[in-house]
């Protein structure tokens, strides 16, 4: 689906013009209610970070061909359809900096059926757009995105393909997904869906990373899941992950305490699934998630399990929410506090020290880059990315940082915030590797 | 696509329960970020127009089967997927009145991976929903909808199929469409699109009515279209209309004056297309649109043309904006007034008398039910529907009233307003025919 705003988030980037000079490129959808002959397009005023550009400054790409305004005006068989985007390329003095920018446009379309005085119709709109610098040099850290970031928007405003196109647009290469969520008909997978899945992975050059799965131990009110049922669930999800090309699953067990002690079946259910995990070469990963810190019986229990079983198919996923330095009180849908009621403990910032992270890094398979808000200056309000990236690089950790936006679920906010977080992470990764 | 709000506009209606008593039915999407086993669904609090219903009052339909809450809780293989709607059926004392209603719901989903105190998660949401009474008795007036009503939402929030499903949901049977707008690749039509088009028409029991087309006489800045080019455009659109099953086209010519005098090529371009229109049995309809009233040289020119050519394939479309009794100053995208500048004449309410409408009705093929806002009490703020419907029925006019929402283009507002207008029109039609 196209984005509802006229200026699209996807596609904002620096380009090099044929003459070797820099250009700023973005995409807009047709602001009118009908498609038009391109000869009726009459230019676009642009203001970028306060700097204005004349209506005829930009190049227009429509239906695969690029035109100056004068060429558009004289064009015969070119159209700007309602379901097609126009790519606007603006010559600029310097490449635009990685980060958030204020973009205003006024698109002019001539409408012959409106009296001449009003026929050249101005369509004005503005948007904060995010430019992501994709130039990552040789880091062992790869950037991915979880579909969780787009919760509420997938199936309503965005298709899975839109999510994948967004990822590709910012140079992310790893796709994390939710089993019971993103796979229509889960746990059954249609061959049509599967064919399309591989086609899309190929088209957007994406690699499936981690598949979020669940073991709903309290699925029923009158009894808990048995170990055998837990095993069946994990094994089912291992098979699905393997079929779809994922390299790990994260079975989220039901919990039995405020600090997230997993349901006691976890150990046996995992142990009995290790052989299959090994055979399919898929790593089973419990998630270290706030309010469970690293120095904690739960995390220690997982590490003990690794050491006792000597398996290399059970490792940790760290959710960066545990490094939060400030609380985030919005965006937790389904958690409701009465007026005056204290924030539940699992929403308190844990501020886990970097030394603790460094200590367990050999056991960490995957990192969910949980975050809530990156502001216009690329400051994360809650999570200390600079410290985290430094710790990972200092310890030569290699693996995925998979973005997990969990802030307010306003329409398209995930899409925008993911771009901001990647702009931030890229700047940190590039900084340390140049 | 599903609607972004949890409560969906489509699907709100009265039903009769198996026990013969009345029920109120609506659809919700899963408010959580993941799909769940239905046994984790734990009821829904409902408040309808101020009246509260207990969390276990409603029936749930998931994946085609209907359950009481107790059955859901014990269910094993039922799921509430993220991309599937739940249908909620609430037993009520009396059928809900046709019109706008306040609906609040709190959906409970148990989440085993959240500590027990917070595990039963409440997801609250509310919405004004619109019930449309489909019980139309034998009127000659049929209700349709124009895709124009969903401008800005099609391709972004809704697919063409969503629009068609919305129409079917309120019992509309006529589909008006825009040629250069709704047909991908216009003027070329792919066979895949065409196959899907007929499948959808069949699925939603819709009849194509009028195809909105254009003759952009000022397509180029340096010269106007020639008569031959006008003929080519009209004939192309006649062929497309015929191929898609439409019964009329509305070629919108460029204008040459503030009161919308059409470009002089209109007459010859139409005349030279009448033979093809006759052969394909498609009526060519100019649009009588504000600021052109009925007693006006433009309208008279069209009627003279009909009488002179004795054709029955050139008739009038009346846009009900000409009956506006109050101005509407918002929602005219692309028309911009400077501060203090007078509203342009074509936005002044014309208040065309009903007697004028009655006089030309024999020439009127189709009515575009233009409107801007129907309020919570089903009052249209600008257009006198009661007078219009009475005039049409008193004169025994038969044809389509095709809804054309032209108010503010906020997300989903067209969808909501179309339901309101149909609720209003149904009540007027039913009132006069019972």
PDB file of N, CA and C in Angstrom, chain B residues 116-197:
ATOM      1  N   UNK B 116       1.151 -12.895  36.265  1.00  0.00           N
ATOM      2  CA  UNK B 116      -0.270 -13.202  36.471  1.00  0.00           C
ATOM      3  C   UNK B 116      -1.138 -11.974  36.760  1.00  0.00           C
ATOM      4  N   UNK B 117      -0.615 -11.045  37.573  1.00  0.00           N
ATOM      5  CA  UNK B 117      -1.421  -9.872  37.941  1.00  0.00           C
ATOM      6  C   UNK B 117      -1.821  -9.041  36.726  1.00  0.00           C
ATOM      7  N   UNK B 118      -1.020  -9.104  35.685  1.00  0.00           N
ATOM      8  CA  UNK B 118      -1.262  -8.265  34.512  1.00  0.00           C
ATOM      9  C   UNK B 118      -1.560  -9.098  33.266  1.00  0.00           C
ATOM     10  N   UNK B 119      -1.665 -10.401  33.476  1.00  0.00           N
ATOM     11  CA  UNK B 119      -1.759 -11.303  32.340  1.00  0.00           C
ATOM     12  C   UNK B 119      -3.071 -11.159  31.555  1.00  0.00           C
ATOM     13  N   UNK B 120      -4.163 -10.896  32.296  1.00  0.00           N
ATOM     14  CA  UNK B 120      -5.444 -10.706  31.592  1.00  0.00           C
ATOM     15  C   UNK B 120      -5.482  -9.256  31.117  1.00  0.00           C
ATOM     16  N   UNK B 121      -5.115  -9.055  29.865  1.00  0.00           N
ATOM     17  CA  UNK B 121      -4.845  -7.707  29.372  1.00  0.00           C
ATOM     18  C   UNK B 121      -6.091  -7.086  28.763  1.00  0.00           C
ATOM     19  N   UNK B 122      -6.447  -5.881  29.241  1.00  0.00           N
ATOM     20  CA  UNK B 122      -7.597  -5.193  28.657  1.00  0.00           C
ATOM     21  C   UNK B 122      -7.179  -4.320  27.472  1.00  0.00           C
ATOM     22  N   UNK B 123      -7.869  -4.446  26.371  1.00  0.00           N
ATOM     23  CA  UNK B 123      -7.639  -3.579  25.204  1.00  0.00           C
ATOM     24  C   UNK B 123      -8.929  -2.786  24.967  1.00  0.00           C
ATOM     25  N   UNK B 124      -8.875  -1.505  25.282  1.00  0.00           N
ATOM     26  CA  UNK B 124     -10.088  -0.679  25.202  1.00  0.00           C
ATOM     27  C   UNK B 124     -10.105   0.153  23.939  1.00  0.00           C
ATOM     28  N   UNK B 125     -11.266   0.332  23.396  1.00  0.00           N
ATOM     29  CA  UNK B 125     -11.402   1.170  22.210  1.00  0.00           C
ATOM     30  C   UNK B 125     -12.867   1.545  22.021  1.00  0.00           C
ATOM     31  N   UNK B 126     -13.104   2.663  21.383  1.00  0.00           N
ATOM     32  CA  UNK B 126     -14.488   3.040  21.108  1.00  0.00           C
ATOM     33  C   UNK B 126     -14.587   3.659  19.725  1.00  0.00           C
ATOM     34  N   UNK B 127     -15.799   3.695  19.224  1.00  0.00           N
ATOM     35  CA  UNK B 127     -16.012   4.200  17.855  1.00  0.00           C
ATOM     36  C   UNK B 127     -17.480   4.535  17.668  1.00  0.00           C
ATOM     37  N   UNK B 128     -17.741   5.527  16.870  1.00  0.00           N
ATOM     38  CA  UNK B 128     -19.117   5.760  16.419  1.00  0.00           C
ATOM     39  C   UNK B 128     -19.353   4.828  15.237  1.00  0.00           C
ATOM     40  N   UNK B 129     -20.335   3.967  15.358  1.00  0.00           N
ATOM     41  CA  UNK B 129     -20.612   3.027  14.274  1.00  0.00           C
ATOM     42  C   UNK B 129     -21.953   3.366  13.625  1.00  0.00           C
ATOM     43  N   UNK B 130     -22.120   2.938  12.389  1.00  0.00           N
ATOM     44  CA  UNK B 130     -23.329   3.294  11.646  1.00  0.00           C
ATOM     45  C   UNK B 130     -24.061   2.042  11.187  1.00  0.00           C
ATOM     46  N   UNK B 131     -25.302   1.926  11.624  1.00  0.00           N
ATOM     47  CA  UNK B 131     -26.158   0.819  11.193  1.00  0.00           C
ATOM     48  C   UNK B 131     -27.019   1.318  10.037  1.00  0.00           C
ATOM     49  N   UNK B 132     -26.987   0.572   8.933  1.00  0.00           N
ATOM     50  CA  UNK B 132     -27.787   0.944   7.761  1.00  0.00           C
ATOM     51  C   UNK B 132     -28.907  -0.069   7.599  1.00  0.00           C
ATOM     52  N   UNK B 133     -30.122   0.427   7.590  1.00  0.00           N
ATOM     53  CA  UNK B 133     -31.282  -0.444   7.414  1.00  0.00           C
ATOM     54  C   UNK B 133     -31.438  -0.732   5.923  1.00  0.00           C
ATOM     55  N   UNK B 134     -31.232  -1.993   5.539  1.00  0.00           N
ATOM     56  CA  UNK B 134     -31.244  -2.291   4.105  1.00  0.00           C
ATOM     57  C   UNK B 134     -32.642  -2.537   3.539  1.00  0.00           C
ATOM     58  N   UNK B 135     -33.640  -2.517   4.406  1.00  0.00           N
ATOM     59  CA  UNK B 135     -34.992  -2.880   3.979  1.00  0.00           C
ATOM     60  C   UNK B 135     -35.608  -1.845   3.039  1.00  0.00           C
ATOM     61  N   UNK B 136     -35.171  -1.849   1.771  1.00  0.00           N
ATOM     62  CA  UNK B 136     -35.829  -0.927   0.842  1.00  0.00           C
ATOM     63  C   UNK B 136     -36.947  -1.651   0.125  1.00  0.00           C
ATOM     64  N   UNK B 137     -38.101  -1.078   0.197  1.00  0.00           N
ATOM     65  CA  UNK B 137     -39.218  -1.667  -0.538  1.00  0.00           C
ATOM     66  C   UNK B 137     -39.141  -1.152  -1.969  1.00  0.00           C
ATOM     67  N   UNK B 138     -40.168  -1.410  -2.724  1.00  0.00           N
ATOM     68  CA  UNK B 138     -40.088  -1.180  -4.164  1.00  0.00           C
ATOM     69  C   UNK B 138     -39.981   0.290  -4.554  1.00  0.00           C
ATOM     70  N   UNK B 139     -38.767   0.801  -4.580  1.00  0.00           N
ATOM     71  CA  UNK B 139     -38.564   2.154  -5.087  1.00  0.00           C
ATOM     72  C   UNK B 139     -37.915   2.042  -6.451  1.00  0.00           C
ATOM     73  N   UNK B 140     -38.165   3.031  -7.308  1.00  0.00           N
ATOM     74  CA  UNK B 140     -37.475   3.047  -8.599  1.00  0.00           C
ATOM     75  C   UNK B 140     -36.056   3.569  -8.455  1.00  0.00           C
ATOM     76  N   UNK B 141     -35.791   4.076  -7.266  1.00  0.00           N
ATOM     77  CA  UNK B 141     -34.476   4.669  -7.043  1.00  0.00           C
ATOM     78  C   UNK B 141     -33.536   3.636  -6.457  1.00  0.00           C
ATOM     79  N   UNK B 142     -32.438   3.430  -7.144  1.00  0.00           N
ATOM     80  CA  UNK B 142     -31.440   2.472  -6.665  1.00  0.00           C
ATOM     81  C   UNK B 142     -30.257   3.234  -6.082  1.00  0.00           C
ATOM     82  N   UNK B 143     -29.648   2.647  -5.056  1.00  0.00           N
ATOM     83  CA  UNK B 143     -28.528   3.337  -4.410  1.00  0.00           C
ATOM     84  C   UNK B 143     -27.186   2.773  -4.864  1.00  0.00           C
ATOM     85  N   UNK B 144     -26.296   3.674  -5.193  1.00  0.00           N
ATOM     86  CA  UNK B 144     -24.940   3.291  -5.565  1.00  0.00           C
ATOM     87  C   UNK B 144     -23.943   4.165  -4.826  1.00  0.00           C
ATOM     88  N   UNK B 145     -22.677   3.908  -5.101  1.00  0.00           N
ATOM     89  CA  UNK B 145     -21.599   4.680  -4.480  1.00  0.00           C
ATOM     90  C   UNK B 145     -20.517   4.910  -5.529  1.00  0.00           C
ATOM     91  N   UNK B 146     -19.914   6.077  -5.484  1.00  0.00           N
ATOM     92  CA  UNK B 146     -18.769   6.353  -6.343  1.00  0.00           C
ATOM     93  C   UNK B 146     -17.475   6.153  -5.566  1.00  0.00           C
ATOM     94  N   UNK B 147     -16.503   5.552  -6.233  1.00  0.00           N
ATOM     95  CA  UNK B 147     -15.183   5.374  -5.611  1.00  0.00           C
ATOM     96  C   UNK B 147     -14.561   6.719  -5.227  1.00  0.00           C
ATOM     97  N   UNK B 148     -15.004   7.777  -5.880  1.00  0.00           N
ATOM     98  CA  UNK B 148     -14.528   9.129  -5.560  1.00  0.00           C
ATOM     99  C   UNK B 148     -14.673   9.432  -4.063  1.00  0.00           C
ATOM    100  N   UNK B 149     -15.669   8.818  -3.458  1.00  0.00           N
ATOM    101  CA  UNK B 149     -15.944   9.039  -2.034  1.00  0.00           C
ATOM    102  C   UNK B 149     -14.757   8.649  -1.156  1.00  0.00           C
ATOM    103  N   UNK B 150     -13.906   7.751  -1.670  1.00  0.00           N
ATOM    104  CA  UNK B 150     -12.814   7.218  -0.860  1.00  0.00           C
ATOM    105  C   UNK B 150     -11.462   7.805  -1.303  1.00  0.00           C
ATOM    106  N   UNK B 151     -11.517   8.941  -1.964  1.00  0.00           N
ATOM    107  CA  UNK B 151     -10.275   9.568  -2.441  1.00  0.00           C
ATOM    108  C   UNK B 151      -9.278   9.724  -1.302  1.00  0.00           C
ATOM    109  N   UNK B 152      -8.047   9.409  -1.593  1.00  0.00           N
ATOM    110  CA  UNK B 152      -7.007   9.497  -0.559  1.00  0.00           C
ATOM    111  C   UNK B 152      -6.881   8.206   0.218  1.00  0.00           C
ATOM    112  N   UNK B 153      -7.964   7.466   0.343  1.00  0.00           N
ATOM    113  CA  UNK B 153      -7.932   6.204   1.090  1.00  0.00           C
ATOM    114  C   UNK B 153      -7.665   4.999   0.189  1.00  0.00           C
ATOM    115  N   UNK B 154      -8.141   5.088  -1.068  1.00  0.00           N
ATOM    116  CA  UNK B 154      -7.870   3.992  -2.001  1.00  0.00           C
ATOM    117  C   UNK B 154      -6.376   3.993  -2.329  1.00  0.00           C
ATOM    118  N   UNK B 155      -5.800   2.835  -2.384  1.00  0.00           N
ATOM    119  CA  UNK B 155      -4.356   2.618  -2.610  1.00  0.00           C
ATOM    120  C   UNK B 155      -3.524   2.852  -1.350  1.00  0.00           C
ATOM    121  N   UNK B 156      -4.114   3.433  -0.320  1.00  0.00           N
ATOM    122  CA  UNK B 156      -3.345   3.675   0.907  1.00  0.00           C
ATOM    123  C   UNK B 156      -3.921   2.845   2.059  1.00  0.00           C
ATOM    124  N   UNK B 157      -5.239   2.988   2.287  1.00  0.00           N
ATOM    125  CA  UNK B 157      -5.889   2.280   3.392  1.00  0.00           C
ATOM    126  C   UNK B 157      -6.844   1.208   2.900  1.00  0.00           C
ATOM    127  N   UNK B 158      -7.294   1.364   1.672  1.00  0.00           N
ATOM    128  CA  UNK B 158      -8.312   0.462   1.136  1.00  0.00           C
ATOM    129  C   UNK B 158      -7.944   0.046  -0.284  1.00  0.00           C
ATOM    130  N   UNK B 159      -8.251  -1.205  -0.589  1.00  0.00           N
ATOM    131  CA  UNK B 159      -8.132  -1.664  -1.966  1.00  0.00           C
ATOM    132  C   UNK B 159      -9.487  -1.457  -2.656  1.00  0.00           C
ATOM    133  N   UNK B 160      -9.507  -1.638  -3.960  1.00  0.00           N
ATOM    134  CA  UNK B 160     -10.791  -1.561  -4.666  1.00  0.00           C
ATOM    135  C   UNK B 160     -11.754  -2.600  -4.088  1.00  0.00           C
ATOM    136  N   UNK B 161     -11.215  -3.759  -3.708  1.00  0.00           N
ATOM    137  CA  UNK B 161     -12.090  -4.778  -3.126  1.00  0.00           C
ATOM    138  C   UNK B 161     -12.688  -4.296  -1.800  1.00  0.00           C
ATOM    139  N   UNK B 162     -11.916  -3.589  -1.001  1.00  0.00           N
ATOM    140  CA  UNK B 162     -12.468  -3.045   0.246  1.00  0.00           C
ATOM    141  C   UNK B 162     -13.642  -2.112  -0.030  1.00  0.00           C
ATOM    142  N   UNK B 163     -13.473  -1.292  -1.059  1.00  0.00           N
ATOM    143  CA  UNK B 163     -14.539  -0.357  -1.414  1.00  0.00           C
ATOM    144  C   UNK B 163     -15.791  -1.137  -1.809  1.00  0.00           C
ATOM    145  N   UNK B 164     -15.580  -2.173  -2.594  1.00  0.00           N
ATOM    146  CA  UNK B 164     -16.721  -2.966  -3.058  1.00  0.00           C
ATOM    147  C   UNK B 164     -17.381  -3.701  -1.880  1.00  0.00           C
ATOM    148  N   UNK B 165     -16.569  -4.196  -0.973  1.00  0.00           N
ATOM    149  CA  UNK B 165     -17.120  -4.884   0.202  1.00  0.00           C
ATOM    150  C   UNK B 165     -17.913  -3.901   1.073  1.00  0.00           C
ATOM    151  N   UNK B 166     -17.399  -2.685   1.194  1.00  0.00           N
ATOM    152  CA  UNK B 166     -18.137  -1.653   1.935  1.00  0.00           C
ATOM    153  C   UNK B 166     -19.500  -1.402   1.299  1.00  0.00           C
ATOM    154  N   UNK B 167     -19.509  -1.304  -0.011  1.00  0.00           N
ATOM    155  CA  UNK B 167     -20.766  -1.030  -0.719  1.00  0.00           C
ATOM    156  C   UNK B 167     -21.770  -2.152  -0.468  1.00  0.00           C
ATOM    157  N   UNK B 168     -21.300  -3.377  -0.643  1.00  0.00           N
ATOM    158  CA  UNK B 168     -22.189  -4.522  -0.448  1.00  0.00           C
ATOM    159  C   UNK B 168     -22.721  -4.545   0.988  1.00  0.00           C
ATOM    160  N   UNK B 169     -21.875  -4.144   1.924  1.00  0.00           N
ATOM    161  CA  UNK B 169     -22.241  -4.212   3.340  1.00  0.00           C
ATOM    162  C   UNK B 169     -23.414  -3.303   3.672  1.00  0.00           C
ATOM    163  N   UNK B 170     -23.591  -2.226   2.911  1.00  0.00           N
ATOM    164  CA  UNK B 170     -24.720  -1.327   3.176  1.00  0.00           C
ATOM    165  C   UNK B 170     -25.827  -1.518   2.139  1.00  0.00           C
ATOM    166  N   UNK B 171     -25.720  -2.577   1.347  1.00  0.00           N
ATOM    167  CA  UNK B 171     -26.791  -2.893   0.405  1.00  0.00           C
ATOM    168  C   UNK B 171     -26.802  -2.024  -0.835  1.00  0.00           C
ATOM    169  N   UNK B 172     -25.700  -1.303  -1.087  1.00  0.00           N
ATOM    170  CA  UNK B 172     -25.616  -0.539  -2.332  1.00  0.00           C
ATOM    171  C   UNK B 172     -25.384  -1.522  -3.467  1.00  0.00           C
ATOM    172  N   UNK B 173     -25.970  -1.247  -4.628  1.00  0.00           N
ATOM    173  CA  UNK B 173     -25.820  -2.212  -5.714  1.00  0.00           C
ATOM    174  C   UNK B 173     -25.167  -1.616  -6.954  1.00  0.00           C
ATOM    175  N   UNK B 174     -24.930  -0.310  -6.959  1.00  0.00           N
ATOM    176  CA  UNK B 174     -24.329   0.311  -8.143  1.00  0.00           C
ATOM    177  C   UNK B 174     -22.962   0.893  -7.839  1.00  0.00           C
ATOM    178  N   UNK B 175     -22.003   0.591  -8.683  1.00  0.00           N
ATOM    179  CA  UNK B 175     -20.624   1.029  -8.479  1.00  0.00           C
ATOM    180  C   UNK B 175     -20.231   2.033  -9.550  1.00  0.00           C
ATOM    181  N   UNK B 176     -19.989   3.279  -9.123  1.00  0.00           N
ATOM    182  CA  UNK B 176     -19.496   4.303 -10.034  1.00  0.00           C
ATOM    183  C   UNK B 176     -17.982   4.403  -9.855  1.00  0.00           C
ATOM    184  N   UNK B 177     -17.269   4.625 -10.936  1.00  0.00           N
ATOM    185  CA  UNK B 177     -15.813   4.547 -10.840  1.00  0.00           C
ATOM    186  C   UNK B 177     -15.162   5.632 -11.682  1.00  0.00           C
ATOM    187  N   UNK B 178     -13.891   5.875 -11.425  1.00  0.00           N
ATOM    188  CA  UNK B 178     -13.120   6.847 -12.195  1.00  0.00           C
ATOM    189  C   UNK B 178     -12.170   6.107 -13.130  1.00  0.00           C
ATOM    190  N   UNK B 179     -12.251   6.434 -14.424  1.00  0.00           N
ATOM    191  CA  UNK B 179     -11.423   5.719 -15.408  1.00  0.00           C
ATOM    192  C   UNK B 179      -9.940   5.892 -15.072  1.00  0.00           C
ATOM    193  N   UNK B 180      -9.475   7.146 -15.155  1.00  0.00           N
ATOM    194  CA  UNK B 180      -8.065   7.417 -14.894  1.00  0.00           C
ATOM    195  C   UNK B 180      -7.933   7.624 -13.382  1.00  0.00           C
ATOM    196  N   UNK B 181      -7.860   6.525 -12.682  1.00  0.00           N
ATOM    197  CA  UNK B 181      -7.837   6.615 -11.222  1.00  0.00           C
ATOM    198  C   UNK B 181      -7.955   5.237 -10.625  1.00  0.00           C
ATOM    199  N   UNK B 182      -9.018   4.535 -11.024  1.00  0.00           N
ATOM    200  CA  UNK B 182      -9.257   3.225 -10.425  1.00  0.00           C
ATOM    201  C   UNK B 182      -8.778   2.067 -11.284  1.00  0.00           C
ATOM    202  N   UNK B 183      -8.469   2.360 -12.536  1.00  0.00           N
ATOM    203  CA  UNK B 183      -8.017   1.290 -13.432  1.00  0.00           C
ATOM    204  C   UNK B 183      -6.495   1.353 -13.555  1.00  0.00           C
ATOM    205  N   UNK B 184      -5.805   0.407 -12.912  1.00  0.00           N
ATOM    206  CA  UNK B 184      -4.345   0.441 -12.989  1.00  0.00           C
ATOM    207  C   UNK B 184      -3.898   0.337 -14.453  1.00  0.00           C
ATOM    208  N   UNK B 185      -2.959   1.189 -14.815  1.00  0.00           N
ATOM    209  CA  UNK B 185      -2.435   1.144 -16.178  1.00  0.00           C
ATOM    210  C   UNK B 185      -3.314   1.813 -17.214  1.00  0.00           C
ATOM    211  N   UNK B 186      -4.428   2.460 -16.763  1.00  0.00           N
ATOM    212  CA  UNK B 186      -5.293   3.142 -17.725  1.00  0.00           C
ATOM    213  C   UNK B 186      -4.469   3.896 -18.751  1.00  0.00           C
ATOM    214  N   UNK B 187      -4.787   3.878 -20.023  1.00  0.00           N
ATOM    215  CA  UNK B 187      -5.978   3.296 -20.649  1.00  0.00           C
ATOM    216  C   UNK B 187      -5.808   1.826 -21.053  1.00  0.00           C
ATOM    217  N   UNK B 188      -4.704   1.203 -20.630  1.00  0.00           N
ATOM    218  CA  UNK B 188      -4.513  -0.214 -20.960  1.00  0.00           C
ATOM    219  C   UNK B 188      -5.000  -1.063 -19.791  1.00  0.00           C
ATOM    220  N   UNK B 189      -5.714  -2.106 -20.090  1.00  0.00           N
ATOM    221  CA  UNK B 189      -6.286  -2.929 -19.035  1.00  0.00           C
ATOM    222  C   UNK B 189      -5.737  -4.338 -19.154  1.00  0.00           C
ATOM    223  N   UNK B 190      -5.162  -4.817 -18.064  1.00  0.00           N
ATOM    224  CA  UNK B 190      -4.590  -6.165 -18.128  1.00  0.00           C
ATOM    225  C   UNK B 190      -5.697  -7.195 -17.977  1.00  0.00           C
ATOM    226  N   UNK B 191      -5.466  -8.354 -18.557  1.00  0.00           N
ATOM    227  CA  UNK B 191      -6.512  -9.391 -18.489  1.00  0.00           C
ATOM    228  C   UNK B 191      -6.649  -9.906 -17.055  1.00  0.00           C
ATOM    229  N   UNK B 192      -5.554  -9.890 -16.296  1.00  0.00           N
ATOM    230  CA  UNK B 192      -5.621 -10.308 -14.894  1.00  0.00           C
ATOM    231  C   UNK B 192      -6.544  -9.368 -14.119  1.00  0.00           C
ATOM    232  N   UNK B 193      -6.358  -8.062 -14.353  1.00  0.00           N
ATOM    233  CA  UNK B 193      -7.201  -7.088 -13.652  1.00  0.00           C
ATOM    234  C   UNK B 193      -8.656  -7.282 -14.052  1.00  0.00           C
ATOM    235  N   UNK B 194      -8.875  -7.522 -15.325  1.00  0.00           N
ATOM    236  CA  UNK B 194     -10.242  -7.658 -15.834  1.00  0.00           C
ATOM    237  C   UNK B 194     -10.935  -8.896 -15.238  1.00  0.00           C
ATOM    238  N   UNK B 195     -10.214  -9.999 -15.172  1.00  0.00           N
ATOM    239  CA  UNK B 195     -10.779 -11.220 -14.585  1.00  0.00           C
ATOM    240  C   UNK B 195     -11.170 -10.960 -13.141  1.00  0.00           C
ATOM    241  N   UNK B 196     -10.277 -10.292 -12.423  1.00  0.00           N
ATOM    242  CA  UNK B 196     -10.534 -10.001 -11.026  1.00  0.00           C
ATOM    243  C   UNK B 196     -11.721  -9.058 -10.873  1.00  0.00           C
ATOM    244  N   UNK B 197     -11.827  -8.094 -11.753  1.00  0.00           N
ATOM    245  CA  UNK B 197     -12.932  -7.130 -11.761  1.00  0.00           C
ATOM    246  C   UNK B 197     -14.281  -7.861 -11.829  1.00  0.00           C
TER     247      UNK B 197
END
